Amino acid sequence: MALKLLLSTVALSAAVLSRPTARDAAASDCDDVHIFLARGTWEDYPGRQISVVYAICNGTGTASCGYEDIQYPASFLAPPYCDSEGLGVTHGTDQLTSYAKKCPKAQLVVSGYSQGAQVVGNILGGQQGGSTGCTDQNTTGLVPDASPVSKIKAVTLFGDVTHVANQTYNTGNGTADNGLDPRTGTQLERLNEFSDLLQSWCLDDDPVCALGDDDSAHTSYFDLFSQDAGDWVLAKLTL
Ligand SMILES: *[C@@H]1O[C@H](CO)[C@@H](O)[C@H](O)[C@H]1NC(C)=O
Ligand SMILES: *[C@@H]1O[C@H](CO)[C@@H](O)[C@H](O)[C@H]1NC(C)=O
Ligand SMILES: *[C@@H]1O[C@H](CO)[C@@H](O)[C@H](O)[C@H]1NC(C)=O
Ligand SMILES: *[C@@H]1O[C@H](CO)[C@@H](O)[C@H](O)[C@H]1NC(C)=O
């Protein structure tokens, strides 16, 4: 919470400095760059991905930059994984849609780790026609070229449960491996309509995205790749 307050304070003063004209209260709550985080199973908010937020927001210059957590349990058993994941899809879709409506000039970034990567993939590509391992929702995903997708500039995934081998947006030495519940069929086709916005990090040893045998690989992404991910996102933004 302190981190969040710190970031929004920094974001707000940057916004005031760069645009000193009178604005209404709602517009003054808008970041120029706004990042949505879907945390991994069992992480507290905001989770390890906060280091990617720092890497991004450290590079936006006079553009204000902040983040919000996609609200969902990120649980494994209580509630069960697919209920948790489904809540992430529902809430994340609502949060993105309402932020884009409230702040139409904001450039949006979406990031998901582990279960949260599945959430983000399902927000974009939907859960209908194929498999991502959860069948209790059959959503169709977001519509390309319409808001909020038209506001999304970059999407980063780390250790994705639904990782699919050999996609153009894969990166890391697990690129050629499938995860626990690789996305198939329409779900993969729909997600791949967003290929240009996506980058998905996976390590060969990660049991979650690559069926590897080293749990520590799954938690190593943010020590290894936060700066790379931040640089990749910054290059996708108009600053
Ligand atoms: C922020 O960016 C500056 C300049 O690029 C760099 O020297 C510094 O290490 C960065 N800080 C963090 C926390 O990434
Ligand atoms: C979603 O689709 C799958 C596959 O067709 C089906 O098995 C499942 O029952 C559907 N779920 C819901 C909630 O309709
Ligand atoms: C994959 O990359 C990670 C991180 O750099 C490294 O620790 C690991 O040894 C690599 N695995 C293989 C099979 O090269
Ligand atoms: C991904 O591509 C590599 C290289 O072509 C291939 O060896 C590997 O089997 C592919 N992975 C899957 C799961 O198809």
CSV table of C-alpha atoms and ligand atoms in Angstrom, one decimal:
chain,number,residue,atom,x,y,z
A,1,MET,CA,0.0,0.0,0.0
A,2,ALA,CA,2.8,2.4,0.8
A,3,LEU,CA,4.3,1.6,-2.6
A,4,LYS,CA,1.1,2.4,-4.3
A,5,LEU,CA,0.6,5.6,-2.4
A,6,LEU,CA,4.2,6.6,-3.2
A,7,LEU,CA,3.7,5.9,-6.9
A,8,SER,CA,0.4,7.7,-7.2
A,9,THR,CA,1.9,10.7,-5.4
A,10,VAL,CA,4.8,10.8,-7.8
A,11,ALA,CA,2.4,10.3,-10.7
A,12,LEU,CA,0.1,13.1,-9.6
A,13,SER,CA,2.9,15.6,-9.1
A,14,ALA,CA,4.4,14.7,-12.5
A,15,ALA,CA,0.9,15.2,-14.1
A,16,VAL,CA,0.5,18.6,-12.4
A,17,LEU,CA,3.9,19.7,-13.5
A,18,SER,CA,3.5,18.6,-17.1
A,19,ARG,CA,-0.1,19.9,-17.6
A,20,PRO,CA,-0.7,22.9,-15.3
A,21,THR,CA,-4.1,23.7,-16.8
A,22,ALA,CA,-7.3,23.4,-14.8
A,23,ARG,CA,-8.8,19.9,-15.0
A,24,ASP,CA,-11.7,18.2,-13.4
A,25,ALA,CA,-11.3,15.9,-10.4
A,26,ALA,CA,-11.7,12.7,-12.5
A,27,ALA,CA,-9.2,13.7,-15.1
A,28,SER,CA,-6.6,14.6,-12.5
A,29,ASP,CA,-6.8,11.0,-11.3
A,30,CYS,CA,-5.7,9.8,-14.7
A,31,ASP,CA,-2.2,8.5,-15.3
A,32,ASP,CA,-0.6,9.1,-18.7
A,33,VAL,CA,0.7,5.6,-18.5
A,34,HIS,CA,-1.3,3.2,-16.3
A,35,ILE,CA,-0.3,-0.4,-15.6
A,36,PHE,CA,-2.6,-3.2,-14.6
A,37,LEU,CA,-1.1,-6.1,-12.6
A,38,ALA,CA,-2.5,-9.6,-12.2
A,39,ARG,CA,-0.4,-11.2,-9.4
A,40,GLY,CA,0.6,-14.8,-9.2
A,41,THR,CA,-0.9,-17.5,-7.0
A,42,TRP,CA,-0.4,-16.8,-3.3
A,43,GLU,CA,1.3,-13.5,-3.8
A,44,ASP,CA,0.1,-10.5,-1.8
A,45,TYR,CA,-0.8,-7.4,-3.8
A,46,PRO,CA,1.0,-6.2,-5.8
A,47,GLY,CA,3.5,-9.1,-6.0
A,48,ARG,CA,6.8,-9.4,-7.6
A,49,GLN,CA,5.7,-7.6,-10.8
A,50,ILE,CA,6.1,-4.3,-8.9
A,51,SER,CA,9.7,-4.3,-10.0
A,52,VAL,CA,8.5,-4.1,-13.6
A,53,VAL,CA,6.3,-1.1,-12.7
A,54,TYR,CA,9.4,0.6,-11.3
A,55,ALA,CA,11.3,-0.1,-14.4
A,56,ILE,CA,8.5,1.3,-16.6
A,57,CYS,CA,7.7,4.3,-14.5
A,58,ASN,CA,11.3,5.2,-14.0
A,59,GLY,CA,11.5,5.8,-17.8
A,60,THR,CA,8.4,7.7,-18.6
A,61,GLY,CA,9.9,11.2,-18.0
A,62,THR,CA,7.3,13.9,-17.6
A,63,ALA,CA,4.5,11.5,-18.4
A,64,SER,CA,2.7,10.4,-15.2
A,65,CYS,CA,2.8,6.7,-14.5
A,66,GLY,CA,1.0,4.5,-12.0
A,67,TYR,CA,-0.6,1.1,-11.5
A,68,GLU,CA,-3.5,-0.8,-10.1
A,69,ASP,CA,-4.0,-4.4,-9.1
A,70,ILE,CA,-6.5,-6.6,-10.9
A,71,GLN,CA,-8.7,-7.6,-8.0
A,72,TYR,CA,-8.9,-11.4,-7.6
A,73,PRO,CA,-8.1,-14.0,-5.0
A,74,ALA,CA,-5.0,-15.5,-6.7
A,75,SER,CA,-5.8,-18.7,-4.8
A,76,PHE,CA,-5.2,-22.3,-5.5
A,77,LEU,CA,-7.7,-24.1,-3.3
A,78,ALA,CA,-10.0,-21.6,-1.6
A,79,PRO,CA,-11.6,-20.5,-3.8
A,80,PRO,CA,-10.5,-23.2,-6.2
A,81,TYR,CA,-8.0,-22.2,-8.9
A,82,CYS,CA,-10.5,-21.8,-11.8
A,83,ASP,CA,-12.9,-19.8,-9.7
A,84,SER,CA,-10.1,-17.5,-8.7
A,85,GLU,CA,-8.8,-17.2,-12.2
A,86,GLY,CA,-12.4,-16.5,-13.5
A,87,LEU,CA,-12.8,-13.7,-11.0
A,88,GLY,CA,-9.6,-12.2,-12.3
A,89,VAL,CA,-10.9,-12.3,-15.9
A,90,THR,CA,-14.2,-10.7,-14.9
A,91,HIS,CA,-12.7,-8.0,-12.6
A,92,GLY,CA,-9.8,-7.3,-14.9
A,93,THR,CA,-12.0,-6.8,-17.9
A,94,ASP,CA,-14.2,-4.4,-15.9
A,95,GLN,CA,-11.2,-2.5,-14.5
A,96,LEU,CA,-9.6,-2.0,-18.0
A,97,THR,CA,-12.9,-1.0,-19.5
A,98,SER,CA,-13.7,1.5,-16.9
A,99,TYR,CA,-10.2,3.0,-16.7
A,100,ALA,CA,-10.2,3.5,-20.5
A,101,LYS,CA,-13.5,5.2,-20.4
A,102,LYS,CA,-12.6,7.5,-17.5
A,103,CYS,CA,-9.2,8.3,-18.8
A,104,PRO,CA,-9.4,8.0,-22.7
A,105,LYS,CA,-5.9,9.6,-23.2
A,106,ALA,CA,-4.1,7.1,-20.9
A,107,GLN,CA,-1.8,4.5,-22.5
A,108,LEU,CA,-2.5,1.2,-20.8
A,109,VAL,CA,-0.1,-1.6,-20.0
A,110,VAL,CA,-1.2,-5.0,-18.7
A,111,SER,CA,1.1,-7.5,-16.9
A,112,GLY,CA,0.4,-11.0,-15.5
A,113,TYR,CA,2.5,-13.5,-13.7
A,114,SER,CA,1.8,-17.2,-13.4
A,115,GLN,CA,-2.0,-17.6,-12.7
A,116,GLY,CA,-2.1,-13.9,-13.4
A,117,ALA,CA,-0.7,-14.5,-16.9
A,118,GLN,CA,-3.5,-16.9,-17.5
A,119,VAL,CA,-5.9,-14.2,-16.3
A,120,VAL,CA,-4.4,-11.6,-18.7
A,121,GLY,CA,-4.4,-14.0,-21.6
A,122,ASN,CA,-8.0,-14.9,-21.0
A,123,ILE,CA,-9.0,-11.2,-20.7
A,124,LEU,CA,-7.6,-10.7,-24.2
A,125,GLY,CA,-8.3,-14.0,-25.9
A,126,GLY,CA,-11.3,-15.3,-24.0
A,127,GLN,CA,-11.9,-18.8,-22.8
A,128,GLN,CA,-14.2,-20.1,-25.5
A,129,GLY,CA,-13.4,-22.8,-28.0
A,130,GLY,CA,-10.3,-24.7,-27.0
A,131,SER,CA,-8.7,-25.1,-23.6
A,132,THR,CA,-6.9,-23.1,-21.0
A,133,GLY,CA,-7.6,-25.7,-18.4
A,134,CYS,CA,-10.6,-23.8,-16.9
A,135,THR,CA,-14.1,-24.5,-18.4
A,136,ASP,CA,-16.3,-22.7,-15.9
A,137,GLN,CA,-16.4,-19.5,-18.0
A,138,ASN,CA,-16.7,-19.3,-21.8
A,139,THR,CA,-15.9,-15.6,-22.4
A,140,THR,CA,-14.9,-14.4,-25.8
A,141,GLY,CA,-12.2,-11.9,-24.8
A,142,LEU,CA,-11.8,-8.3,-25.8
A,143,VAL,CA,-12.6,-6.9,-29.2
A,144,PRO,CA,-9.5,-5.8,-31.2
A,145,ASP,CA,-9.5,-2.1,-32.4
A,146,ALA,CA,-12.1,-1.0,-29.9
A,147,SER,CA,-11.6,0.5,-26.4
A,148,PRO,CA,-10.0,-0.7,-24.1
A,149,VAL,CA,-7.8,-2.7,-26.5
A,150,SER,CA,-7.1,0.5,-28.6
A,151,LYS,CA,-5.6,2.0,-25.5
A,152,ILE,CA,-3.4,-1.0,-24.6
A,153,LYS,CA,0.1,-0.5,-25.7
A,154,ALA,CA,1.9,-3.5,-24.2
A,155,VAL,CA,1.2,-6.7,-22.5
A,156,THR,CA,3.8,-8.7,-20.5
A,157,LEU,CA,3.4,-12.2,-19.3
A,158,PHE,CA,5.8,-14.1,-17.0
A,159,GLY,CA,5.7,-17.9,-16.3
A,160,ASP,CA,2.3,-18.3,-18.0
A,161,VAL,CA,0.3,-21.4,-17.0
A,162,THR,CA,-1.2,-21.4,-20.5
A,163,HIS,CA,2.2,-20.9,-22.3
A,164,VAL,CA,2.2,-22.2,-25.8
A,165,ALA,CA,5.4,-23.3,-27.5
A,166,ASN,CA,6.9,-21.3,-30.4
A,167,GLN,CA,4.7,-18.3,-30.5
A,168,THR,CA,6.2,-15.1,-32.0
A,169,TYR,CA,6.0,-13.2,-28.8
A,170,ASN,CA,7.7,-15.9,-26.6
A,171,THR,CA,11.1,-14.9,-25.1
A,172,GLY,CA,13.5,-16.7,-22.7
A,173,ASN,CA,15.0,-20.2,-23.1
A,174,GLY,CA,11.6,-21.8,-22.5
A,175,THR,CA,10.3,-20.5,-25.8
A,176,ALA,CA,9.9,-23.9,-27.4
A,177,ASP,CA,8.0,-25.5,-24.4
A,178,ASN,CA,4.4,-25.8,-23.6
A,179,GLY,CA,3.1,-24.9,-20.1
A,180,LEU,CA,0.7,-26.8,-17.7
A,181,ASP,CA,-2.4,-25.9,-19.7
A,182,PRO,CA,-1.4,-24.7,-23.1
A,183,ARG,CA,-3.9,-22.5,-24.8
A,184,THR,CA,-5.5,-24.2,-27.9
A,185,GLY,CA,-8.0,-23.5,-30.6
A,186,THR,CA,-10.0,-20.3,-30.8
A,187,GLN,CA,-8.5,-19.1,-27.5
A,188,LEU,CA,-5.1,-19.2,-29.0
A,189,GLU,CA,-6.2,-17.7,-32.3
A,190,ARG,CA,-7.9,-14.8,-30.5
A,191,LEU,CA,-5.0,-14.2,-28.2
A,192,ASN,CA,-2.7,-14.1,-31.3
A,193,GLU,CA,-4.7,-11.2,-32.7
A,194,PHE,CA,-2.8,-9.3,-30.0
A,195,SER,CA,0.6,-10.7,-30.9
A,196,ASP,CA,2.1,-7.3,-31.6
A,197,LEU,CA,1.3,-6.1,-28.1
A,198,LEU,CA,2.6,-9.2,-26.4
A,199,GLN,CA,5.8,-10.5,-24.8
A,200,SER,CA,5.8,-13.7,-22.8
A,201,TRP,CA,8.9,-14.6,-20.7
A,202,CYS,CA,9.4,-18.3,-19.9
A,203,LEU,CA,12.4,-20.2,-18.6
A,204,ASP,CA,13.1,-23.8,-19.7
A,205,ASP,CA,13.4,-25.0,-16.0
A,206,ASP,CA,10.0,-23.4,-14.9
A,207,PRO,CA,7.5,-26.2,-14.0
A,208,VAL,CA,4.6,-23.8,-14.8
A,209,CYS,CA,5.2,-22.5,-18.3
A,210,ALA,CA,7.7,-25.1,-19.5
A,211,LEU,CA,7.1,-28.2,-17.4
A,212,GLY,CA,10.6,-27.9,-16.1
A,213,ASP,CA,11.8,-29.2,-12.7
A,214,ASP,CA,13.1,-26.2,-10.8
A,215,ASP,CA,10.5,-24.2,-8.8
A,216,SER,CA,13.1,-21.4,-8.3
A,217,ALA,CA,13.0,-20.7,-12.0
A,218,HIS,CA,9.3,-19.8,-11.7
A,219,THR,CA,10.2,-17.1,-9.1
A,220,SER,CA,13.3,-15.8,-10.8
A,221,TYR,CA,11.7,-13.7,-13.6
A,222,PHE,CA,11.7,-10.4,-11.8
A,223,ASP,CA,15.3,-10.6,-10.7
A,224,LEU,CA,16.4,-11.5,-14.2
A,225,PHE,CA,14.0,-9.6,-16.5
A,226,SER,CA,12.3,-6.6,-14.9
A,227,GLN,CA,14.6,-4.1,-16.6
A,228,ASP,CA,14.3,-5.9,-20.0
A,229,ALA,CA,10.6,-6.0,-19.6
A,230,GLY,CA,10.5,-2.3,-18.6
A,231,ASP,CA,12.6,-1.3,-21.6
A,232,TRP,CA,10.4,-3.4,-23.9
A,233,VAL,CA,7.3,-1.7,-22.7
A,234,LEU,CA,8.8,1.8,-22.8
A,235,ALA,CA,9.7,1.2,-26.5
A,236,LYS,CA,6.0,0.5,-27.1
A,237,LEU,CA,4.7,3.7,-25.5
A,238,THR,CA,4.4,7.1,-27.1
A,239,LEU,CA,6.3,9.4,-24.8
B,1,LIG,C1,16.1,4.8,-13.2
B,1,LIG,O1,16.7,5.3,-14.4
B,1,LIG,C2,18.0,5.8,-14.3
B,1,LIG,C3,18.4,6.4,-15.6
B,1,LIG,O2,18.0,5.6,-16.7
B,1,LIG,C4,18.9,4.7,-13.8
B,1,LIG,O3,20.2,5.2,-13.7
B,1,LIG,C5,18.4,4.1,-12.5
B,1,LIG,O4,19.1,3.0,-12.1
B,1,LIG,C6,16.9,3.7,-12.6
B,1,LIG,N1,16.4,3.3,-11.3
B,1,LIG,C7,15.7,2.2,-11.2
B,1,LIG,C8,15.2,1.9,-9.8
B,1,LIG,O5,15.5,1.4,-12.1
B,2,LIG,C1,-17.6,-24.0,-21.7
B,2,LIG,O1,-17.3,-24.8,-22.9
B,2,LIG,C2,-16.8,-26.1,-22.5
B,2,LIG,C3,-16.4,-26.7,-23.8
B,2,LIG,O2,-17.3,-26.6,-24.8
B,2,LIG,C4,-17.9,-26.9,-21.8
B,2,LIG,O3,-17.4,-28.1,-21.5
B,2,LIG,C5,-18.3,-26.1,-20.6
B,2,LIG,O4,-19.3,-26.8,-19.9
B,2,LIG,C6,-18.7,-24.7,-20.9
B,2,LIG,N1,-18.9,-23.9,-19.6
B,2,LIG,C7,-19.9,-23.2,-19.4
B,2,LIG,C8,-20.0,-22.5,-18.1
B,2,LIG,O5,-20.8,-23.0,-20.2
B,3,LIG,C1,17.8,-20.8,-19.1
B,3,LIG,O1,18.0,-19.5,-18.6
B,3,LIG,C2,18.2,-19.4,-17.2
B,3,LIG,C3,18.3,-17.9,-16.8
B,3,LIG,O2,19.3,-17.3,-17.5
B,3,LIG,C4,19.4,-20.2,-16.8
B,3,LIG,O3,19.5,-20.2,-15.4
B,3,LIG,C5,19.2,-21.7,-17.2
B,3,LIG,O4,20.3,-22.4,-16.9
B,3,LIG,C6,18.9,-21.7,-18.7
B,3,LIG,N1,18.5,-23.1,-19.1
B,3,LIG,C7,19.1,-23.7,-20.1
B,3,LIG,C8,18.6,-25.1,-20.3
B,3,LIG,O5,20.0,-23.2,-20.7
B,4,LIG,C1,9.0,-25.7,-31.0
B,4,LIG,O1,9.9,-25.5,-32.0
B,4,LIG,C2,11.1,-26.3,-31.8
B,4,LIG,C3,12.1,-25.9,-32.9
B,4,LIG,O2,11.5,-26.0,-34.2
B,4,LIG,C4,10.8,-27.8,-31.8
B,4,LIG,O3,11.9,-28.6,-31.6
B,4,LIG,C5,9.8,-28.0,-30.7
B,4,LIG,O4,9.4,-29.4,-30.7
B,4,LIG,C6,8.6,-27.1,-30.8
B,4,LIG,N1,7.8,-27.3,-29.6
B,4,LIG,C7,6.5,-27.8,-29.6
B,4,LIG,C8,5.9,-28.1,-28.3
B,4,LIG,O5,6.0,-28.1,-30.7
